[in-house]
């Protein structure tokens, strides 16, 4: 919603007048936040990738790239309750497991396994002419194995799967009717590690290669390969296995490398795989992410990542035409009638729980009786935490009528472990409450009385800690609590997912008396994992205003009309330092004056031919740190 309390016209966040040099290297991971079990395919000059989603809806995101490094979310393979039944599935271990994506003769295929959703029949595949959707209803295979894969050879459609024990099964399917032509039968064993899974079949160099993961999706994870002159075996293992693994590299920043897929490109073979980035004594909370590495083949025809199977932090970019997608804006103003693709629900959402049209320009949540204690779908709209260092904030209007009612922000590890920053009633007074819920019980509860009116809720994160703050209109921000990232890590809470953060409303046993209206939601990524250098300026603020060196720095490739507006954190415009034409070249706009006291601010920088760029000023005990985000 764009009003006097929000930043206006926050669309597009890369200045077209500012040209970055061509990128020569990239850094892993290439897709951050919970994106495990990647599978990849190619259609023409475009690459498409799918990852697992478990209990989150919509299911199985489809990403697109032209250069293997920069990826854009374009849709989901399972975006309807009819093709993605999730009600009743377990938290963090139920729902949509590892999927495979393939392209053949004008049709895209995604196959996977739905574990535990009411109405699921196990393994399935869906099809689409356009990978952005719509996708078909499931063709149910009628089996309950995990991590199935599809491959094509001429008119033959192979269907490959683990047997949930120690072996791999292969059959052939008629894609027209979804029925087996050749029933699945054992073709190979795993190669000695626990939990052989995630198999894929490739034909190259006159051989059929069966690549798979083993060792479990933890610190013993690894990717191995075997081959045969026939798809049906017998298979011989590679003498240089594993293809990729970090199990013997305890000091590497990446762990659990495995569950991979390979693809041949004009620049040779590349591998995508999952991995984790533990922090603070080997605890990871962002979930399993997607990594990219080049593959080399030795003279005997065996593949390996590099020479030692180690996925590096940084590589030279693939020799493919660079294609950088426009970044999603920091702020979602909820001005559309549909949600951005980055938003998610738990299980299958109830249509009456949320609306973008009941109060245009706002996301309205109608808190129901459902909360995180049921295997159901509460009024919770969330997104992946895609950066260790990040800030999220929202402005919410909510008037609770009873102590059971609440609405606000939640950092969710799973149904039993989450941190809540919500507006509620406490001792008959409107209050903000901070709760740490661990193992299903509130282990910390802090209340802060809140006056009538809109409230800004904010969460700042580092690698090890979350900080929770509130700010009422006309008042200064106040921290209300902190919590560790460790307590939401997979090593502590288990499961296969990662942290999601979003907006929540619940009556905890009874429907809320009033809706909660969210004016906007900001997600600010403070990490730099892409390897692209960003322009940055730093300053120290004091109560009297900015230090003399504080400035907005940018470059114009040609003479342009420029407008620079500064807004406080509630979205109110404070000053407009620039509104006119500037020549080509580097520019430094000082930020001085009594209007800018120590605090948190945004800027909006607009040229006649560009979108907006947003900067955020972070207020801490040492003053303000001034950073740009693209």
Short mmCIF file of C-alpha atoms in Angstrom, two decimals, residues 27-36 49 51 61 63 69 71 73 254 273 275-277 285-292 327 383-390 498-500 523 525-531 534:
data_model
loop_
_atom_site.label_atom_id
_atom_site.label_comp_id
_atom_site.label_asym_id
_atom_site.label_seq_id
_atom_site.Cartn_x
_atom_site.Cartn_y
_atom_site.Cartn_z
CA UNK A 27 30.45 -17.90 -5.68
CA UNK A 28 28.53 -20.81 -4.22
CA UNK A 29 25.76 -21.39 -3.38
CA UNK A 30 24.00 -20.25 -6.55
CA UNK A 31 20.49 -20.49 -5.01
CA UNK A 32 20.39 -19.65 -1.32
CA UNK A 33 17.89 -20.56 1.38
CA UNK A 34 16.05 -23.88 1.49
CA UNK A 35 16.51 -25.29 -2.03
CA UNK A 36 17.62 -28.91 -1.64
CA UNK A 49 16.01 -26.32 -12.18
CA UNK A 51 14.15 -28.22 -5.80
CA UNK A 61 9.77 -24.30 -7.53
CA UNK A 63 13.97 -21.71 -11.68
CA UNK A 69 24.85 -18.78 -12.40
CA UNK A 71 18.52 -17.95 -11.59
CA UNK A 73 11.95 -18.22 -9.95
CA UNK A 254 30.43 -26.31 2.84
CA UNK A 273 24.03 -30.43 -5.90
CA UNK A 275 25.02 -28.49 0.38
CA UNK A 276 24.86 -26.75 3.73
CA UNK A 277 26.72 -23.81 5.27
CA UNK A 285 19.57 -23.13 9.83
CA UNK A 286 19.08 -21.79 6.29
CA UNK A 287 18.48 -25.31 5.06
CA UNK A 288 20.13 -27.24 2.28
CA UNK A 289 20.99 -24.96 -0.65
CA UNK A 290 21.91 -25.35 -4.34
CA UNK A 291 25.56 -25.38 -5.47
CA UNK A 292 27.22 -25.48 -8.91
CA UNK A 327 16.17 -8.49 -8.72
CA UNK A 383 9.37 -16.75 2.39
CA UNK A 384 12.72 -18.49 2.64
CA UNK A 385 15.45 -16.93 4.73
CA UNK A 386 17.98 -16.62 1.93
CA UNK A 387 20.76 -14.79 3.78
CA UNK A 388 22.47 -15.14 7.14
CA UNK A 389 22.65 -11.37 7.58
CA UNK A 390 19.28 -9.92 6.76
CA UNK A 498 15.24 -24.54 6.64
CA UNK A 499 14.04 -21.30 8.19
CA UNK A 500 11.11 -19.41 6.66
CA UNK A 523 13.32 -8.33 3.06
CA UNK A 525 19.65 -9.32 2.11
CA UNK A 526 22.93 -8.22 3.69
CA UNK A 527 24.94 -11.19 2.43
CA UNK A 528 27.05 -11.06 -0.69
CA UNK A 529 27.12 -14.63 -2.02
CA UNK A 530 26.96 -13.87 -5.74
CA UNK A 531 30.49 -12.57 -6.10
CA UNK A 534 28.31 -3.91 -4.87
#
